[in-house]
Tab-separated table of C-alpha atoms and ligand atoms in Angstrom:
chain	number	residue	atom	x	y	z
A	556	UNK	CA	-12.331	1.069	-13.890
A	557	UNK	CA	-9.410	-0.005	-11.756
A	558	UNK	CA	-8.801	2.279	-8.790
A	559	UNK	CA	-5.344	3.664	-8.050
A	560	UNK	CA	-4.081	3.985	-4.492
A	561	UNK	CA	-0.907	6.034	-4.164
A	562	UNK	CA	1.531	5.256	-1.366
A	563	UNK	CA	3.181	8.481	-0.193
A	564	UNK	CA	5.655	6.990	2.315
A	565	UNK	CA	8.581	7.931	0.067
A	566	UNK	CA	7.701	11.615	0.257
A	567	UNK	CA	7.889	11.334	4.050
A	568	UNK	CA	11.225	9.485	3.760
A	569	UNK	CA	12.654	12.484	1.916
A	570	UNK	CA	11.324	14.828	4.602
A	571	UNK	CA	12.767	12.698	7.405
A	572	UNK	CA	16.196	12.763	5.705
A	573	UNK	CA	16.528	16.373	6.899
A	574	UNK	CA	14.194	16.156	9.855
A	575	UNK	CA	12.290	19.234	8.671
A	576	UNK	CA	8.868	19.846	7.174
A	577	UNK	CA	9.479	19.510	3.402
A	578	UNK	CA	8.447	17.793	1.263
A	579	UNK	CA	5.093	17.629	3.025
A	580	UNK	CA	3.410	14.227	2.469
A	581	UNK	CA	-0.019	15.798	3.039
A	582	UNK	CA	0.550	18.262	0.199
A	583	UNK	CA	1.710	15.322	-1.936
A	584	UNK	CA	-1.425	13.378	-1.020
A	585	UNK	CA	-3.665	16.296	-2.009
A	586	UNK	CA	-1.890	16.596	-5.371
A	587	UNK	CA	-2.299	12.830	-5.962
A	588	UNK	CA	-5.998	13.073	-5.097
A	589	UNK	CA	-6.472	16.068	-7.396
A	590	UNK	CA	-4.672	14.258	-10.213
A	591	UNK	CA	-6.981	11.240	-10.071
A	592	UNK	CA	-5.746	8.898	-7.333
A	593	UNK	CA	-8.721	7.137	-5.748
A	594	UNK	CA	-7.053	6.590	-2.411
A	595	UNK	CA	-3.930	7.508	-0.493
A	596	UNK	CA	-1.892	4.876	1.316
A	597	UNK	CA	0.517	5.565	4.164
A	598	UNK	CA	2.276	3.083	6.426
A	599	UNK	CA	2.644	4.098	10.066
A	600	UNK	CA	5.614	1.884	10.893
A	601	UNK	CA	6.387	0.969	14.483
A	602	UNK	CA	9.815	2.670	14.140
A	603	UNK	CA	8.197	5.798	12.581
A	604	UNK	CA	10.920	5.902	9.930
A	605	UNK	CA	8.811	7.908	7.467
A	606	UNK	CA	5.135	8.589	8.205
A	607	UNK	CA	4.526	10.170	11.644
A	608	UNK	CA	1.455	10.142	13.896
A	609	UNK	CA	0.634	13.752	13.007
A	610	UNK	CA	0.642	12.817	9.283
A	611	UNK	CA	-2.053	10.197	9.642
A	612	UNK	CA	-4.262	12.573	11.622
A	613	UNK	CA	-4.071	15.109	8.776
A	614	UNK	CA	-4.491	12.457	6.075
A	615	UNK	CA	-7.654	11.187	7.739
A	616	UNK	CA	-8.964	14.788	7.887
A	617	UNK	CA	-8.090	15.861	4.352
A	618	UNK	CA	-8.209	12.742	2.161
A	619	UNK	CA	-11.433	11.141	0.910
A	620	UNK	CA	-10.218	7.530	1.063
A	621	UNK	CA	-7.287	7.139	3.396
A	622	UNK	CA	-5.873	3.616	3.551
A	623	UNK	CA	-3.679	3.147	6.630
A	624	UNK	CA	-1.099	0.438	6.113
A	625	UNK	CA	-0.227	-1.098	9.473
A	626	UNK	CA	1.110	-4.063	11.412
A	627	UNK	CA	-0.946	-5.983	13.966
A	628	UNK	CA	1.074	-4.519	16.844
A	629	UNK	CA	-1.464	-3.711	19.643
A	630	UNK	CA	-0.266	-0.088	19.994
A	631	UNK	CA	-0.695	0.516	16.260
A	632	UNK	CA	-4.114	-1.194	16.293
A	633	UNK	CA	-5.225	1.151	19.102
A	634	UNK	CA	-4.073	4.174	17.060
A	635	UNK	CA	-6.033	2.901	14.035
A	636	UNK	CA	-9.167	2.344	16.103
A	637	UNK	CA	-9.127	5.870	17.482
A	638	UNK	CA	-8.235	7.425	14.089
A	639	UNK	CA	-10.804	5.403	12.098
A	640	UNK	CA	-9.305	5.704	8.605
A	641	UNK	CA	-11.520	4.658	5.681
A	642	UNK	CA	-9.473	1.493	5.285
A	643	UNK	CA	-6.702	-0.414	7.061
A	644	UNK	CA	-4.353	-2.775	5.240
A	645	UNK	CA	-2.608	-5.231	7.527
A	646	UNK	CA	0.980	-6.018	6.575
A	647	UNK	CA	3.861	-7.889	8.197
A	648	UNK	CA	6.568	-5.642	9.563
A	649	UNK	CA	10.221	-6.288	10.335
A	650	UNK	CA	12.515	-3.642	11.789
A	651	UNK	CA	15.447	-4.379	9.456
A	652	UNK	CA	13.580	-4.519	6.139
A	653	UNK	CA	13.819	-1.728	3.543
A	654	UNK	CA	10.210	-2.282	2.491
A	655	UNK	CA	7.433	-4.804	3.225
A	656	UNK	CA	9.095	-8.019	2.102
A	657	UNK	CA	6.433	-10.707	1.951
A	658	UNK	CA	2.749	-11.104	2.555
A	659	UNK	CA	1.153	-11.478	5.961
A	660	UNK	CA	1.215	-15.115	7.128
A	661	UNK	CA	-2.494	-15.360	7.897
A	662	UNK	CA	-2.278	-19.160	8.188
A	663	UNK	CA	0.304	-18.949	10.975
A	664	UNK	CA	-1.283	-16.030	12.839
A	665	UNK	CA	-4.955	-16.807	12.129
A	666	UNK	CA	-6.264	-16.219	15.670
A	667	UNK	CA	-4.348	-12.994	16.260
A	668	UNK	CA	-5.275	-11.564	12.865
A	669	UNK	CA	-8.951	-12.429	13.240
A	670	UNK	CA	-9.049	-10.517	16.546
A	671	UNK	CA	-7.484	-7.454	14.901
A	672	UNK	CA	-9.862	-7.674	11.907
A	673	UNK	CA	-12.847	-7.873	14.294
A	674	UNK	CA	-11.641	-4.863	16.285
A	675	UNK	CA	-11.076	-2.732	13.170
A	676	UNK	CA	-14.446	-3.716	11.690
A	677	UNK	CA	-16.187	-2.773	14.943
A	678	UNK	CA	-14.715	0.683	14.384
A	679	UNK	CA	-16.250	0.809	10.882
A	680	UNK	CA	-12.888	0.455	9.145
A	681	UNK	CA	-12.743	-1.495	5.859
A	682	UNK	CA	-10.080	-4.180	6.299
A	683	UNK	CA	-7.675	-5.593	3.740
A	684	UNK	CA	-4.966	-8.227	4.295
A	685	UNK	CA	-1.746	-8.017	2.273
A	686	UNK	CA	-0.953	-11.627	1.343
A	687	UNK	CA	1.065	-13.714	-1.084
A	688	UNK	CA	-0.996	-15.108	-3.975
A	689	UNK	CA	-1.525	-18.546	-2.398
A	690	UNK	CA	-4.775	-20.491	-1.843
A	691	UNK	CA	-4.029	-21.330	1.805
A	692	UNK	CA	-3.489	-17.638	2.609
A	693	UNK	CA	-6.712	-16.748	0.769
A	694	UNK	CA	-8.665	-19.388	2.736
A	695	UNK	CA	-7.272	-18.122	6.036
A	696	UNK	CA	-8.021	-14.516	5.010
A	697	UNK	CA	-11.622	-15.384	4.243
A	698	UNK	CA	-11.973	-16.973	7.689
A	699	UNK	CA	-10.621	-13.789	9.287
A	700	UNK	CA	-13.674	-11.840	8.104
A	701	UNK	CA	-11.790	-9.219	6.064
A	702	UNK	CA	-13.514	-7.662	3.042
A	703	UNK	CA	-10.437	-7.268	0.824
A	704	UNK	CA	-7.153	-8.967	0.208
A	705	UNK	CA	-4.242	-7.195	-1.460
A	706	UNK	CA	-2.182	-9.647	-3.469
A	707	UNK	CA	1.574	-9.135	-3.172
A	708	UNK	CA	2.910	-8.551	-6.697
A	709	UNK	CA	6.568	-8.478	-5.614
A	710	UNK	CA	7.524	-11.903	-7.001
A	711	UNK	CA	5.996	-10.920	-10.368
A	712	UNK	CA	7.601	-7.468	-10.391
A	713	UNK	CA	11.048	-8.773	-9.405
A	714	UNK	CA	11.109	-11.636	-11.952
A	715	UNK	CA	14.357	-11.658	-13.883
A	716	UNK	CA	13.205	-13.820	-16.809
A	717	UNK	CA	10.156	-13.811	-19.064
A	718	UNK	CA	9.337	-17.376	-17.966
A	719	UNK	CA	9.364	-16.500	-14.278
A	720	UNK	CA	7.330	-13.350	-14.884
A	721	UNK	CA	4.686	-15.389	-16.719
A	722	UNK	CA	4.588	-17.934	-13.920
A	723	UNK	CA	4.184	-15.317	-11.188
A	724	UNK	CA	1.578	-13.434	-13.235
A	725	UNK	CA	-0.378	-16.661	-13.566
A	726	UNK	CA	-0.211	-17.135	-9.758
A	727	UNK	CA	-1.833	-13.711	-9.327
A	728	UNK	CA	-4.476	-14.425	-11.998
A	729	UNK	CA	-5.376	-17.748	-10.324
A	730	UNK	CA	-5.336	-16.233	-6.836
A	731	UNK	CA	-7.675	-13.417	-7.941
A	732	UNK	CA	-10.084	-15.893	-9.486
A	733	UNK	CA	-10.078	-18.108	-6.395
A	734	UNK	CA	-10.457	-15.202	-3.960
A	735	UNK	CA	-13.451	-13.830	-5.910
A	736	UNK	CA	-14.993	-17.316	-5.886
A	737	UNK	CA	-14.801	-17.525	-2.089
A	738	UNK	CA	-16.295	-14.036	-1.737
A	739	UNK	CA	-13.295	-11.765	-1.210
A	740	UNK	CA	-12.612	-8.491	-3.003
A	741	UNK	CA	-9.163	-8.177	-4.542
A	742	UNK	CA	-6.532	-5.446	-4.740
A	743	UNK	CA	-2.846	-5.816	-5.588
A	744	UNK	CA	0.427	-4.008	-5.177
A	745	UNK	CA	4.156	-3.866	-4.563
A	746	UNK	CA	6.835	-3.234	-7.149
A	747	UNK	CA	4.359	-2.166	-9.836
A	748	UNK	CA	5.679	0.379	-12.315
A	749	UNK	CA	5.001	1.970	-15.707
A	750	UNK	CA	6.361	-1.107	-17.519
A	751	UNK	CA	4.743	-3.980	-15.606
A	752	UNK	CA	1.374	-2.629	-14.418
A	753	UNK	CA	-0.721	-3.367	-17.537
A	754	UNK	CA	-0.813	-7.167	-17.121
A	755	UNK	CA	-1.986	-6.808	-13.528
A	756	UNK	CA	-4.590	-4.148	-14.385
A	757	UNK	CA	-6.023	-6.522	-17.004
A	758	UNK	CA	-6.786	-9.310	-14.522
A	759	UNK	CA	-10.566	-9.851	-14.330
A	760	UNK	CA	-11.929	-8.986	-10.890
A	761	UNK	CA	-9.008	-6.772	-9.854
A	762	UNK	CA	-10.347	-3.653	-8.079
A	763	UNK	CA	-7.462	-1.473	-6.945
A	764	UNK	CA	-3.704	-1.213	-7.436
A	765	UNK	CA	-1.529	0.356	-4.746
A	766	UNK	CA	1.647	1.917	-6.094
A	767	UNK	CA	4.281	4.075	-4.417
A	768	UNK	CA	7.965	3.886	-5.276
A	769	UNK	CA	7.736	4.001	-9.072
A	770	UNK	CA	5.337	6.959	-9.069
A	771	UNK	CA	7.370	9.047	-6.620
A	772	UNK	CA	10.578	8.143	-8.512
A	773	UNK	CA	9.098	9.151	-11.870
A	774	UNK	CA	7.741	12.362	-10.374
A	775	UNK	CA	11.323	13.443	-9.599
A	776	UNK	CA	12.164	13.400	-13.298
A	777	UNK	CA	8.868	14.792	-14.523
A	778	UNK	CA	9.286	17.703	-12.115
A	779	UNK	CA	13.041	18.323	-12.138
A	780	UNK	CA	13.152	20.447	-15.290
A	781	UNK	CA	10.595	22.934	-13.965
A	782	UNK	CA	12.284	23.029	-10.549
A	783	UNK	CA	15.653	23.927	-12.141
A	784	UNK	CA	14.073	26.536	-14.430
A	785	UNK	CA	12.403	28.294	-11.497
A	786	UNK	CA	15.624	28.332	-9.415
A	787	UNK	CA	17.694	29.697	-12.331
A	788	UNK	CA	15.091	32.429	-12.851
A	789	UNK	CA	15.025	33.237	-9.144
A	790	UNK	CA	18.794	33.594	-8.637
A	791	UNK	CA	19.055	35.789	-11.726
A	792	UNK	CA	16.171	38.114	-11.036
B	1880	PXP	N1	0.975	-2.273	-1.035
B	1880	PXP	C1	1.555	-2.589	0.145
B	1880	PXP	C2	0.757	-3.400	1.120
B	1880	PXP	C3	2.860	-2.160	0.462
B	1880	PXP	O1	3.423	-2.509	1.632
B	1880	PXP	C4	3.543	-1.351	-0.463
B	1880	PXP	C5	4.901	-0.821	-0.111
B	1880	PXP	O2	4.823	0.068	0.937
B	1880	PXP	C6	2.899	-1.020	-1.671
B	1880	PXP	C7	1.626	-1.517	-1.937
B	1880	PXP	C8	3.550	-0.148	-2.686
B	1880	PXP	O3	4.701	-0.766	-3.169
B	1880	PXP	P1	5.680	0.060	-4.096
B	1880	PXP	O4	6.212	1.193	-3.293
B	1880	PXP	O5	6.717	-0.936	-4.469
B	1880	PXP	O6	4.868	0.533	-5.268
C-alpha cells in the first residue's frame, strides 16, 4: 500500500485571504485523516503566508502522523525541535516563489543540512529531504543521515509532451531504484493530480505520495453543490 500525505497549506491560504478563522486547516486535516490520509503535511514558511505557528501546535496535538515541511532556517529548526512533529521534510525556500520550486541542493549545502538532520534526529523526528531525482543529490542525502528522501515530481507533472513526461518519469523510476539500493526510503510529491498520479504510485519501492493543490482544488467542486443547496435552503426557510 502506498501512503497518502495530504498537504493542507492551501486551506490556510484561503483563511489568510480574509485574515479570519475559516476555513480551519485543523478541521481540514481531521477530515483528511478520517477519510484515509496517512499523514498531514503543512509548511511553516518563514514569511508565515499560510500556516501559522498556532496551526502546527494543534496539528502536532491532533494528527497521528504530522509531517512538518520546513526550511533549514535556524529559527524554524528551533521551532521544529521544540514541537517534535512525527516527521520533518526539509525543503528549499525562497520568499518570492509561489510554491516550492526545486529540490533542496544537498550537494551544495551538505554540511549545513547534515547539522540540521542531526539536530532533528536527536529530537526523535523522522527526517526526509525533498530533492530532485538526481544521483548526486541522492548520494549527498544518504551522507546526511536522513531516513527518507522525497523525490520532486514537478518536472514530470509539468511536462508538456508525452516524450518529456516519459523521460521525467524514467528519472524518478531510476532515482527510486538507486536510492533504495543505497539504503534510503523513498517518497515523492509535487504537482501530482488525479490524471498523473498512477504512474508514480506504480514505481516499485515508492512508500508515500504527498499531494496538496490538486486535492484541495477538486474538493471545491466536489463540495460546491452541497454548499449551494444548504445556503438556498437556509435563506428560504
Ligand atoms: N511535497 C513537497 C515537499 C512540497 O513542497 C509540496 C508543495 O507544498 C508538495 C509535496 C505538494 O505539492 P502539490 O501542492 O503540488 O500537490
